[in-house]
Short mmCIF file of C-alpha atoms in Angstrom, two decimals:
data_model
loop_
_atom_site.label_atom_id
_atom_site.label_comp_id
_atom_site.label_asym_id
_atom_site.label_seq_id
_atom_site.Cartn_x
_atom_site.Cartn_y
_atom_site.Cartn_z
CA MET S 176 -35.47 -34.13 -15.33
CA ILE S 177 -32.53 -31.96 -15.18
CA HIS S 178 -31.77 -30.04 -11.48
CA PRO S 179 -30.36 -26.90 -10.95
CA ASN S 180 -27.04 -28.39 -10.26
CA GLY S 181 -27.35 -29.95 -13.90
CA ASN S 182 -27.83 -33.67 -12.99
CA SER S 183 -30.42 -35.36 -14.82
CA TYR S 184 -32.62 -37.49 -12.76
CA SER S 185 -35.00 -40.57 -13.09
CA CYS S 186 -38.46 -41.22 -11.63
CA PRO S 187 -37.89 -40.83 -7.80
CA LEU S 188 -38.58 -43.81 -5.85
CA ILE S 189 -40.22 -44.00 -1.97
CA HIS S 190 -39.16 -47.35 -0.07
CA HIS S 191 -41.66 -48.57 2.74
CA LEU S 192 -42.81 -51.32 4.61
CA ALA S 193 -46.56 -51.96 4.63
CA CYS S 194 -48.26 -50.06 7.42
CA SER S 195 -45.30 -47.89 7.78
CA GLY S 196 -47.47 -44.61 6.91
CA GLY S 197 -46.24 -44.68 3.54
CA THR S 198 -49.86 -44.90 2.02
CA LEU S 199 -50.72 -41.59 3.34
CA ILE S 200 -47.55 -39.91 3.08
CA SER S 201 -48.15 -40.84 -0.51
CA ARG S 202 -51.42 -39.83 -0.81
CA CYS S 203 -50.69 -36.35 -0.02
CA LEU S 204 -47.55 -36.11 -2.19
CA ALA S 205 -49.22 -37.66 -5.34
CA SER S 206 -52.46 -34.66 -5.11
CA MET S 207 -49.81 -31.78 -5.44
CA GLY S 208 -49.93 -30.57 -9.10
CA GLY S 209 -47.29 -31.79 -11.22
CA VAL S 210 -47.05 -35.19 -9.79
CA CYS S 211 -48.42 -38.66 -11.09
CA PHE S 212 -47.80 -41.60 -8.65
CA LEU S 213 -47.55 -45.37 -8.88
CA ILE S 214 -48.40 -47.55 -5.95
CA GLU S 215 -47.00 -50.75 -4.66
CA ILE S 216 -45.00 -51.43 -7.42
CA HIS S 217 -41.91 -53.78 -7.46
CA PRO S 218 -39.50 -56.37 -9.32
CA LEU S 219 -41.27 -59.70 -7.45
CA GLY S 220 -44.59 -57.95 -7.28
CA HIS S 221 -45.97 -57.74 -11.45
CA SER S 222 -48.66 -60.43 -10.54
CA SER S 223 -50.22 -58.14 -7.77
CA PHE S 224 -49.61 -54.79 -9.02
CA HIS S 225 -48.66 -54.29 -12.63
CA PRO S 226 -47.23 -50.86 -13.50
CA LEU S 227 -48.82 -50.31 -17.02
CA ARG S 228 -52.08 -52.03 -15.82
CA GLN S 229 -52.20 -49.35 -12.68
CA ALA S 230 -50.72 -46.27 -15.20
CA ALA S 231 -53.51 -47.02 -17.82
CA PRO S 232 -56.88 -46.62 -16.15
CA TRP S 233 -55.17 -43.79 -13.29
CA TYR S 234 -53.76 -41.52 -15.86
CA GLY S 235 -54.93 -42.82 -19.29
CA PHE S 236 -50.79 -42.81 -20.37
CA VAL S 237 -51.04 -46.82 -22.16
CA GLU S 238 -53.30 -48.59 -24.47
CA GLU S 239 -54.72 -51.64 -23.87
CA ALA S 240 -52.23 -53.13 -26.59
CA GLU S 241 -49.36 -51.38 -25.06
CA ILE S 242 -49.81 -53.61 -21.82
CA CYS S 243 -47.19 -56.63 -21.88
CA GLU S 244 -47.50 -59.72 -19.50
CA LEU S 245 -44.51 -59.14 -16.62
CA GLN S 246 -43.35 -62.42 -14.86
CA ASP S 247 -42.46 -61.91 -11.14
CA GLY S 248 -38.21 -60.60 -10.90
CA ASP S 249 -38.41 -59.64 -14.27
CA CYS S 250 -36.11 -56.30 -13.94
CA LYS S 251 -35.90 -55.58 -17.09
CA GLY S 252 -39.13 -55.94 -18.19
CA LEU S 253 -40.45 -53.30 -15.50
CA ARG S 254 -37.38 -51.09 -16.13
CA LYS S 255 -38.82 -50.76 -20.16
CA ALA S 256 -42.52 -50.01 -18.56
CA ILE S 257 -41.38 -47.92 -16.21
CA GLU S 258 -39.47 -45.49 -18.69
CA LEU S 259 -42.54 -45.74 -20.94
CA ILE S 260 -45.12 -44.50 -17.98
CA GLU S 261 -41.83 -41.79 -17.30
CA ALA S 262 -42.14 -40.68 -21.24
CA ARG S 263 -45.68 -40.23 -21.48
CA ALA S 264 -45.57 -38.53 -18.01
CA THR S 265 -43.03 -35.73 -19.31
CA GLN S 266 -45.13 -35.31 -22.43
CA ARG S 267 -48.00 -33.53 -19.74
CA ASP S 268 -45.49 -32.03 -17.96
CA LEU S 269 -46.13 -34.69 -14.90
CA ARG S 270 -43.31 -36.02 -12.69
CA LEU S 271 -43.43 -39.42 -12.26
CA VAL S 272 -43.00 -40.89 -8.83
CA ILE S 273 -42.98 -44.65 -7.42
CA ARG S 274 -43.83 -45.98 -3.96
CA ASP S 275 -42.91 -49.50 -3.98
CA TRP S 276 -43.50 -52.54 -1.82
CA ALA S 277 -40.61 -53.30 0.20
CA ASN S 278 -42.37 -56.30 2.05
CA LEU S 279 -41.13 -58.43 -0.89
CA ASP S 280 -37.67 -57.80 -0.47
CA TRP S 281 -37.17 -57.82 3.60
CA ILE S 282 -39.99 -60.35 4.65
CA GLY S 283 -41.86 -61.70 2.14
CA PHE S 284 -44.40 -63.71 3.43
CA PRO S 285 -47.00 -64.85 2.07
CA PHE S 286 -45.84 -63.72 -1.57
CA VAL S 287 -42.12 -64.66 -1.39
CA GLU S 288 -40.68 -67.97 -0.40
CA LYS S 289 -37.00 -66.44 -0.12
CA PRO S 290 -36.86 -62.78 0.44
CA PRO S 291 -33.58 -61.82 -1.04
CA LEU S 292 -32.94 -59.30 2.20
CA ARG S 293 -31.47 -56.34 -0.09
CA SER S 294 -33.28 -54.16 -2.07
CA SER S 295 -34.46 -55.21 -5.54
CA TRP S 296 -34.48 -52.03 -7.24
CA ASP S 297 -30.37 -52.38 -6.93
CA ASP S 298 -30.59 -54.24 -10.22
CA LEU S 299 -32.84 -51.72 -12.13
CA CYS S 300 -30.23 -49.02 -12.10
CA VAL S 301 -26.98 -51.27 -13.45
CA THR S 302 -26.79 -51.06 -17.33
CA SER S 303 -27.88 -54.36 -19.30
CA ASN S 304 -24.16 -54.76 -19.86
CA ASP S 305 -23.46 -56.41 -17.02
CA SER S 306 -20.86 -53.84 -16.48
CA GLY S 307 -21.86 -52.82 -13.11
CA LYS S 308 -22.65 -49.30 -13.86
CA ARG S 309 -25.22 -47.53 -12.60
CA ASP S 310 -27.46 -45.08 -15.26
CA TRP S 311 -30.57 -44.57 -13.69
CA ASN S 312 -29.69 -41.67 -11.04
CA VAL S 313 -33.04 -42.29 -9.19
CA PRO S 314 -33.57 -40.07 -5.82
CA ARG S 315 -34.60 -42.51 -3.64
CA VAL S 316 -36.02 -42.07 0.14
CA ALA S 317 -37.88 -44.47 2.74
CA THR S 318 -40.74 -43.64 5.18
CA VAL S 319 -40.63 -45.88 8.62
CA CYS S 320 -43.07 -45.61 11.37
CA HIS S 321 -42.17 -47.23 15.16
CA PRO S 322 -41.29 -51.05 14.69
CA LEU S 323 -44.12 -51.87 17.70
CA GLY S 324 -46.76 -50.24 15.81
CA GLN S 325 -45.69 -51.91 12.52
CA TYR S 326 -45.77 -55.34 13.78
CA LEU S 327 -48.84 -55.08 15.80
CA ARG S 328 -50.88 -53.86 12.35
CA CYS S 329 -49.17 -56.30 10.04
CA LYS S 330 -49.56 -59.14 12.08
CA ASP S 331 -53.49 -58.15 12.40
CA LEU S 332 -53.45 -58.37 8.81
CA ASP S 333 -55.91 -61.20 7.42
CA ALA S 334 -53.44 -62.01 4.32
CA LEU S 335 -50.38 -62.37 6.38
CA LYS S 336 -51.88 -64.45 10.01
CA PRO S 337 -51.46 -67.82 7.88
CA SER S 338 -48.06 -67.64 7.39
CA TRP S 339 -46.98 -65.05 10.32
CA ASN S 340 -43.91 -65.71 11.43
CA ASP S 341 -42.07 -63.38 14.44
CA GLU S 342 -38.80 -64.16 13.63
CA VAL S 343 -38.76 -63.34 9.99
CA PHE S 344 -40.33 -60.03 10.43
CA TRP S 345 -38.24 -58.88 13.03
CA ARG S 346 -35.04 -59.86 10.91
CA GLY S 347 -36.77 -58.24 7.93
CA THR S 348 -37.75 -54.93 9.77
CA ARG S 349 -34.00 -54.28 11.19
CA LEU S 350 -32.15 -55.00 7.72
CA PHE S 351 -34.98 -52.87 6.19
CA ALA S 352 -33.59 -50.05 8.85
CA GLU S 353 -30.24 -50.63 8.27
CA ALA S 354 -30.29 -50.61 4.61
CA ILE S 355 -32.35 -46.97 4.57
CA GLN S 356 -29.28 -45.53 6.39
CA GLN S 357 -28.03 -44.85 3.05
CA MET S 358 -30.74 -42.40 1.72
CA CYS S 359 -33.23 -40.11 3.00
CA TRP S 360 -35.68 -41.68 5.14
CA PHE S 361 -38.97 -39.81 7.01
CA ARG S 362 -40.67 -41.07 10.08
CA PHE S 363 -44.52 -41.37 9.60
CA GLU S 364 -45.17 -39.68 13.47
CA ASP S 365 -43.13 -36.68 12.22
CA PHE S 366 -45.06 -36.49 9.47
CA LEU S 367 -48.37 -36.30 11.88
CA ALA S 368 -46.79 -33.33 13.83
CA ALA S 369 -46.03 -31.47 10.92
CA PRO S 370 -47.03 -32.49 7.32
CA LYS S 371 -46.01 -29.39 5.89
CA THR S 372 -42.57 -28.74 6.85
CA ILE S 373 -42.10 -33.20 6.25
CA LEU S 374 -43.90 -32.86 2.72
CA ARG S 375 -41.90 -30.11 1.95
CA GLU S 376 -38.05 -32.08 2.96
CA LEU S 377 -39.27 -34.83 1.10
CA CYS S 378 -39.96 -33.06 -1.74
CA ALA S 379 -36.68 -31.69 -1.73
CA ALA S 380 -35.07 -35.18 -1.61
CA LEU S 381 -37.28 -36.63 -4.26
CA VAL S 382 -36.66 -33.36 -6.46
CA ILE S 383 -39.98 -32.57 -6.98
CA PRO S 384 -41.68 -29.43 -6.92
CA TYR S 385 -43.84 -28.72 -3.68
CA ASP S 386 -47.28 -27.34 -3.97
CA PRO S 387 -49.06 -26.56 -0.70
CA ALA S 388 -52.57 -27.39 -3.03
CA TRP S 389 -52.15 -30.77 -1.57
CA GLN S 390 -53.65 -29.43 1.98
CA GLN S 391 -57.08 -28.97 0.03
CA GLN S 392 -56.96 -32.32 -2.70
CA TRP S 393 -55.28 -34.80 -0.58
CA ASN S 394 -58.72 -36.01 0.68
CA SER S 395 -60.24 -36.25 -2.47
CA TYR S 396 -57.62 -37.95 -4.38
CA THR S 397 -58.60 -41.21 -5.20
CA ASN S 398 -55.19 -43.10 -7.21
CA ILE S 399 -54.16 -44.83 -3.97
CA THR S 400 -53.93 -48.47 -2.86
CA GLY S 401 -54.59 -49.22 1.32
CA GLU S 402 -55.61 -46.84 3.71
CA GLU S 403 -53.82 -46.75 7.21
CA VAL S 404 -55.58 -43.34 9.23
CA CYS S 405 -58.91 -42.29 9.80
CA VAL S 406 -59.88 -38.99 8.29
CA LYS S 407 -62.11 -36.94 10.63
CA ARG S 408 -62.89 -33.48 10.77
CA GLY S 409 -60.82 -32.62 7.56
CA GLY S 410 -57.73 -33.38 9.28
CA ILE S 411 -55.19 -36.38 9.48
CA GLU S 412 -55.35 -38.78 12.56
CA PRO S 413 -53.58 -42.15 13.25
CA SER S 414 -55.77 -45.19 14.00
CA GLU S 415 -55.31 -46.00 17.47
CA ARG S 416 -52.96 -48.74 18.27
CA ARG S 417 -54.54 -51.86 20.05
CA PRO S 418 -53.38 -52.76 23.38
CA VAL S 419 -49.81 -54.08 23.69
CA THR S 420 -50.39 -57.61 25.55
CA GLN S 421 -47.74 -58.91 28.40
CA GLU S 422 -46.90 -61.65 26.10
CA THR S 423 -46.00 -59.25 23.40
CA TRP S 424 -43.77 -57.44 25.82
CA ASN S 425 -42.15 -60.68 27.21
CA ARG S 426 -40.96 -61.65 23.78
CA LEU S 427 -39.52 -58.40 22.57
CA ARG S 428 -37.48 -58.41 25.54
CA ASP S 429 -35.06 -60.65 24.27
CA ASN S 430 -35.68 -59.27 20.37
CA ASP S 431 -32.32 -57.79 19.67
CA ASP S 432 -33.45 -56.81 16.25
CA PHE S 433 -36.57 -54.95 18.15
CA TYR S 434 -33.70 -52.79 20.11
CA VAL S 435 -31.30 -52.46 16.90
CA THR S 436 -34.17 -51.39 15.01
CA LEU S 437 -35.52 -48.77 17.88
CA GLU S 438 -31.82 -47.09 17.54
CA LEU S 439 -31.77 -46.74 14.12
CA LEU S 440 -35.06 -45.48 13.77
CA GLY S 441 -34.40 -43.00 16.53
CA TYR S 442 -37.12 -44.11 18.69
CA PRO S 443 -37.31 -44.47 22.52
CA LEU S 444 -37.48 -47.44 24.38
CA PRO S 445 -41.16 -48.15 25.32
CA GLU S 446 -42.28 -47.45 28.89
CA PRO S 447 -42.98 -50.71 30.16
CA MET S 448 -39.55 -51.99 28.62
CA ARG S 449 -37.54 -49.22 30.32
CA ARG S 450 -38.76 -50.11 33.87
CA TRP S 451 -38.07 -53.95 32.58
CA GLN S 452 -34.15 -52.51 31.92
CA THR S 453 -33.65 -51.21 35.24
CA GLN S 454 -34.07 -54.55 36.21
CA SER S 455 -31.97 -56.26 34.37
CA ILE S 456 -27.85 -55.89 33.73
CA LEU S 457 -28.13 -58.13 30.73
CA LEU S 458 -30.64 -55.59 28.57
CA VAL S 459 -28.13 -52.64 29.33
CA GLY S 460 -25.48 -54.82 28.25
CA ARG S 461 -27.07 -55.79 24.94
CA ILE S 462 -28.02 -52.06 24.36
CA ASP S 463 -24.52 -51.36 24.52
CA LYS S 464 -23.78 -54.16 22.23
CA PHE S 465 -25.63 -52.90 19.20
CA SER S 466 -25.14 -49.17 19.73
CA ASP S 467 -22.36 -48.90 17.46
CA VAL S 468 -24.66 -50.00 14.89
CA ALA S 469 -27.04 -47.40 15.46
CA GLN S 470 -24.09 -44.66 15.67
CA GLN S 471 -22.92 -46.10 12.47
CA GLY S 472 -26.51 -44.48 10.84
CA LEU S 473 -26.13 -41.70 13.07
CA GLY S 474 -22.82 -40.81 12.23
CA TRP S 475 -23.49 -40.63 8.69
CA ARG S 476 -26.34 -38.45 8.81
CA SER S 477 -24.40 -35.89 11.15
CA GLY S 478 -21.70 -35.98 8.65
CA ALA S 479 -24.45 -35.47 5.63
CA LEU S 480 -25.70 -32.58 7.30
CA ALA S 481 -22.06 -31.09 7.88
CA ALA S 482 -21.10 -31.48 4.45
CA GLY S 483 -24.06 -28.74 3.81
CA GLY S 484 -27.19 -31.35 2.44
CA PRO S 485 -30.66 -29.84 2.44
CA ALA S 486 -32.42 -29.67 5.86
CA ARG S 487 -33.23 -33.04 7.07
CA SER S 488 -34.38 -33.06 11.00
CA GLY S 489 -37.87 -33.63 10.05
CA ARG S 490 -36.61 -36.98 8.93
CA TYR S 491 -35.10 -38.51 12.24
CA GLY S 492 -37.54 -36.49 14.61
CA SER S 493 -37.65 -34.28 17.05
CA THR S 494 -36.80 -35.10 20.89
CA THR S 495 -37.56 -33.64 24.30
CA PRO S 496 -34.01 -32.64 26.32
CA THR S 497 -34.72 -36.33 27.88
CA GLY S 498 -34.30 -38.10 24.40
CA ARG S 499 -38.53 -38.78 24.06
CA SER S 500 -39.61 -38.39 20.79
CA VAL S 501 -42.30 -35.57 20.77
CA ALA S 502 -44.38 -37.92 18.15
CA MET S 503 -45.14 -40.43 20.85
CA ASP S 504 -47.68 -40.48 23.68
CA ARG S 505 -46.13 -41.35 27.27
CA THR S 506 -46.25 -45.06 26.65
CA GLY S 507 -43.32 -45.04 24.24
CA ARG S 508 -45.85 -45.51 21.38
#
């Protein structure tokens, strides 16, 4: 695809951690005309989600005889598969978009024993001659949601319960939040508050055309994996979060990764922790200690805006004069 500025682009990529609202956002994007999606595709996850086996029944892009097996970790094989699918999509005047499975990079369990703690997709953008040159000009964005909601939903998943590890989860979530500061990212709560606005900005970041027809088509779109929201009366509503136990609040009080993630993604402290904050000089010191890390990310975003980048306010959430996110309820959820 050739952008008006003359740059050529390969298929855009959406990074998301499981339960971060990526399913619903992708469903709305995929229901636009001229777009086709691959879901949960990742270099370390071929055994669970094979790109060719997904593209064959969903879009008829490949024949059974063209499907080759891929071993987990085979980046070159994945790149060839994506190039084949993208070529077939282009023949039909469709724009291929991929949503990845970022848990495998940053959290891992129970599918990856030792996650790399970096994006495996970086390796797909490098030429095979080991020169280090990036020849895939891939637009990359990320979707996020409130880390506490992410934590509660993930911890409740049957597939994750046997191997659950709080420390690993929060470490990976923080590192993911740090890594995406170098790309466009969008908050799920902002999407729920203004879906048309956020989708327009997402399309601009992904270099794909915005099609308002998604509003009539997303509810019937079927080529998707997972579903994290309830569809009621033709609208989009988030599923209710189960109550947060006092035990959970107590564990989070001393969790530096949680505080840094909140700041990096622009979420305020939940009200129970704000009340505790007033009683703890130690917590104030911890927030100050990590504020520089968050400000580095905020500074990058401010610099991008000053440089004349695309409209980006929807990615970071609008706030009230008190700094509270308008997408959250009075408990800071």
